[in-house]
Short mmCIF file of C-alpha atoms in Angstrom, two decimals:
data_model
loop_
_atom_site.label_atom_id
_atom_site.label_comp_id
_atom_site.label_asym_id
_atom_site.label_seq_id
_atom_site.Cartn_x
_atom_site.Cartn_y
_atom_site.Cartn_z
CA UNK A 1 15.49 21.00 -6.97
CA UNK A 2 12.14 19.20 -6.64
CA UNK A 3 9.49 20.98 -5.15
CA UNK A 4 7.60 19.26 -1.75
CA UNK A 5 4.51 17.08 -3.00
CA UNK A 6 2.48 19.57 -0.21
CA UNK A 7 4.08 22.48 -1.11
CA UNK A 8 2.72 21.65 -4.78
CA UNK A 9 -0.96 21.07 -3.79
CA UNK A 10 -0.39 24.12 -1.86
CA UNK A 11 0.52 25.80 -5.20
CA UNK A 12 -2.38 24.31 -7.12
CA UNK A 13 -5.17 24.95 -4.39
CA UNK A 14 -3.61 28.89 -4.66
CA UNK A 15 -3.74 29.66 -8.13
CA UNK A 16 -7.48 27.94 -8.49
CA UNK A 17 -8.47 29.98 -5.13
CA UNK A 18 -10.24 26.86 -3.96
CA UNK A 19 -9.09 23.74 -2.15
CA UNK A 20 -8.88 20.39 -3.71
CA UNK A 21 -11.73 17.91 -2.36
CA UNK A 22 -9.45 15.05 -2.18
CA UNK A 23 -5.95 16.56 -1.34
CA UNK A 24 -4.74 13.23 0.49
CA UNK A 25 -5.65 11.10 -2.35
CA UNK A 26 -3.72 13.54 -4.81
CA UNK A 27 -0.99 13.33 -2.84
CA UNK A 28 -0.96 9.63 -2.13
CA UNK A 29 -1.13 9.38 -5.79
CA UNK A 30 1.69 11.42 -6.56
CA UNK A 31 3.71 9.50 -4.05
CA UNK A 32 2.29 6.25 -5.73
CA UNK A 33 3.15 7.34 -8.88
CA UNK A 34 6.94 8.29 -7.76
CA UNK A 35 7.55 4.83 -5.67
CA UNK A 36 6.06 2.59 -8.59
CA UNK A 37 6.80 4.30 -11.35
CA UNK A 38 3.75 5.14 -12.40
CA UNK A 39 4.28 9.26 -13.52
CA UNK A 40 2.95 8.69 -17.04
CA UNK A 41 -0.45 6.98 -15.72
CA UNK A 42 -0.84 9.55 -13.25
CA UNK A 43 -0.19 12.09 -16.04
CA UNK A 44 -3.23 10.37 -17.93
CA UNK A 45 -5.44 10.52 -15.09
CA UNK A 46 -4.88 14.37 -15.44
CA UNK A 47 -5.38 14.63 -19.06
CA UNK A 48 -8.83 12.44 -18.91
CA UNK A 49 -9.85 13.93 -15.71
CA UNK A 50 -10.07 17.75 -17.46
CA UNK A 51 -10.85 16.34 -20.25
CA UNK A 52 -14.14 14.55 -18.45
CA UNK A 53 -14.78 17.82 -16.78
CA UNK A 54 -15.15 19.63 -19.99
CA UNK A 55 -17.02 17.15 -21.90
CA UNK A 56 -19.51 16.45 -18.51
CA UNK A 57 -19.81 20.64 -18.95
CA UNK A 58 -20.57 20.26 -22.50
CA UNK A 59 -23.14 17.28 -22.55
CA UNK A 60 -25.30 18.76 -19.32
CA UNK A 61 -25.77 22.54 -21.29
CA UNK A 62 -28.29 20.14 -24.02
CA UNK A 63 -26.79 22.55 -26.68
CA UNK A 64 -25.72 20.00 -29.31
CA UNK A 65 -27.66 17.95 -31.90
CA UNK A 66 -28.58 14.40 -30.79
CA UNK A 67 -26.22 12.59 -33.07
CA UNK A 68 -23.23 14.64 -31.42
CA UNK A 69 -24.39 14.09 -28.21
CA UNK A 70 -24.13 11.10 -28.92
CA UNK A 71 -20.91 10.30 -30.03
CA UNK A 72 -19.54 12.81 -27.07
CA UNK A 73 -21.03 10.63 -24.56
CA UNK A 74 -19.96 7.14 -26.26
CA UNK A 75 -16.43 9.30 -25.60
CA UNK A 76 -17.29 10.52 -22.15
CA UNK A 77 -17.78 6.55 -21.26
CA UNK A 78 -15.06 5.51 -22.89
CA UNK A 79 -12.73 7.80 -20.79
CA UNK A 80 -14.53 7.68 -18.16
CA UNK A 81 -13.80 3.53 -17.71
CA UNK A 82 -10.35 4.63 -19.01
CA UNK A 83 -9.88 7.00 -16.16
CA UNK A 84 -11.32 4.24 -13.31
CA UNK A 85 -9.15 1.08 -14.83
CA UNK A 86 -6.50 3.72 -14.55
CA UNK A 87 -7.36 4.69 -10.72
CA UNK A 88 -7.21 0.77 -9.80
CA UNK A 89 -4.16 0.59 -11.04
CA UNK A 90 -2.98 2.80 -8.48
CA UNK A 91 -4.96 1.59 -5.78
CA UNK A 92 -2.98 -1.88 -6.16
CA UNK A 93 0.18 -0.38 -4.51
CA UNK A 94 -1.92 1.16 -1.40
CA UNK A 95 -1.71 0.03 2.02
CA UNK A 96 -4.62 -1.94 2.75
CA UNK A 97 -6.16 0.71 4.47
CA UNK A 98 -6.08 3.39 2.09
CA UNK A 99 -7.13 0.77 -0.82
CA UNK A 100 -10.54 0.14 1.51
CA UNK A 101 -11.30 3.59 1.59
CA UNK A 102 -10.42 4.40 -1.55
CA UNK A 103 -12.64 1.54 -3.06
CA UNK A 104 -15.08 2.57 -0.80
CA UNK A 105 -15.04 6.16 -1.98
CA UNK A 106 -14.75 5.77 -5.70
CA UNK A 107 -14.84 2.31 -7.03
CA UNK A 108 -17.99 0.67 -4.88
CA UNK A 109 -20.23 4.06 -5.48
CA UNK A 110 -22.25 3.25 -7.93
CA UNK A 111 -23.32 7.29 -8.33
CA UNK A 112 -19.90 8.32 -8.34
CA UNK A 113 -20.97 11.82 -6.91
CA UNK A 114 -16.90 11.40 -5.57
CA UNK A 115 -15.73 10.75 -8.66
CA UNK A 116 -16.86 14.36 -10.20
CA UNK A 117 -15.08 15.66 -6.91
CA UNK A 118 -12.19 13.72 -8.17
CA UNK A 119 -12.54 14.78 -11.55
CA UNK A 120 -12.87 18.75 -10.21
CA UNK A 121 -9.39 18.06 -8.94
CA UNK A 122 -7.40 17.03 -11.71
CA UNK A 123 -8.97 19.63 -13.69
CA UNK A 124 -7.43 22.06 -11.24
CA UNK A 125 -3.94 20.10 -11.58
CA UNK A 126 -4.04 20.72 -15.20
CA UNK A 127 -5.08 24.12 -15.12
CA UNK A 128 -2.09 24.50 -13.16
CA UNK A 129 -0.09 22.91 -15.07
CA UNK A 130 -0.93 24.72 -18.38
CA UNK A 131 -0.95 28.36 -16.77
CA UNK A 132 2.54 27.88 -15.22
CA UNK A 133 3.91 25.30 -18.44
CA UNK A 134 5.23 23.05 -15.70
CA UNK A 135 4.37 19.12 -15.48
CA UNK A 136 3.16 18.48 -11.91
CA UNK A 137 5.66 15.10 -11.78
#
């Protein structure tokens, strides 16, 4: 029996006692991800998107030497292009509506203050997902 995509969220936004900032983008990526057959690249964008918000924890706490800040942040930019090619390839199959405000959002934000928000988010879905040893799709 598969579980509601709202239901889910509902789930996730429980066991992290906050709700996500971008619910309606999670769950038009889920739905994205079902209709195009996209599950593994949506499970990517959760794997890079905790693993972003751990290293972005790591590199702003100053606490490593300079050469291994260094290489962590050559990785952190690496993933972090990884993680937006990624998110376009999503926003191909939106309507044209959601695509504009999506693009608007994350893609033409050259301070990507939404991005971390995004980020936050799939953090939470993988947190989920390891506590309760589920995949989310």
């Amino acid at each position: 029996m598969e579980i509601k995509i709202n239901t889910l969220i509902d789930q996730i936004e429980t066991h992290s006692n906050k709700k996500l900032n971008f619910r309606h983008l999670i769950i038009l990526l889920i739905e994205t991800s079902k209709n195009y057959n996209l599950e593994s690249d949506f499970e990517n964008l959760v794997f890079i998107g905790k693993f972003l918000f751990n290293v972005k924890r790591i590199l702003t706490r100053n606490a490593l030497a300079e050469e291994n800040y260094t290489n962590l942040l050559v990785e952190f930019q690496n993933n972090f292009s990884t993680f937006i090619s990624t998110l376009k390839k999503f926003s191909d199959h939106f309507s044209s509506n959601d695509k504009i405000e999506f693009e608007n959002l994350f893609l033409n934000n050259s301070k990507h203050e939404k991005l971390n928000l995004l980020i936050d988010d799939f953090n939470e879905i993988k947190n989920y997902e390891i506590d309760k040893r589920i995949k989310l799709i």
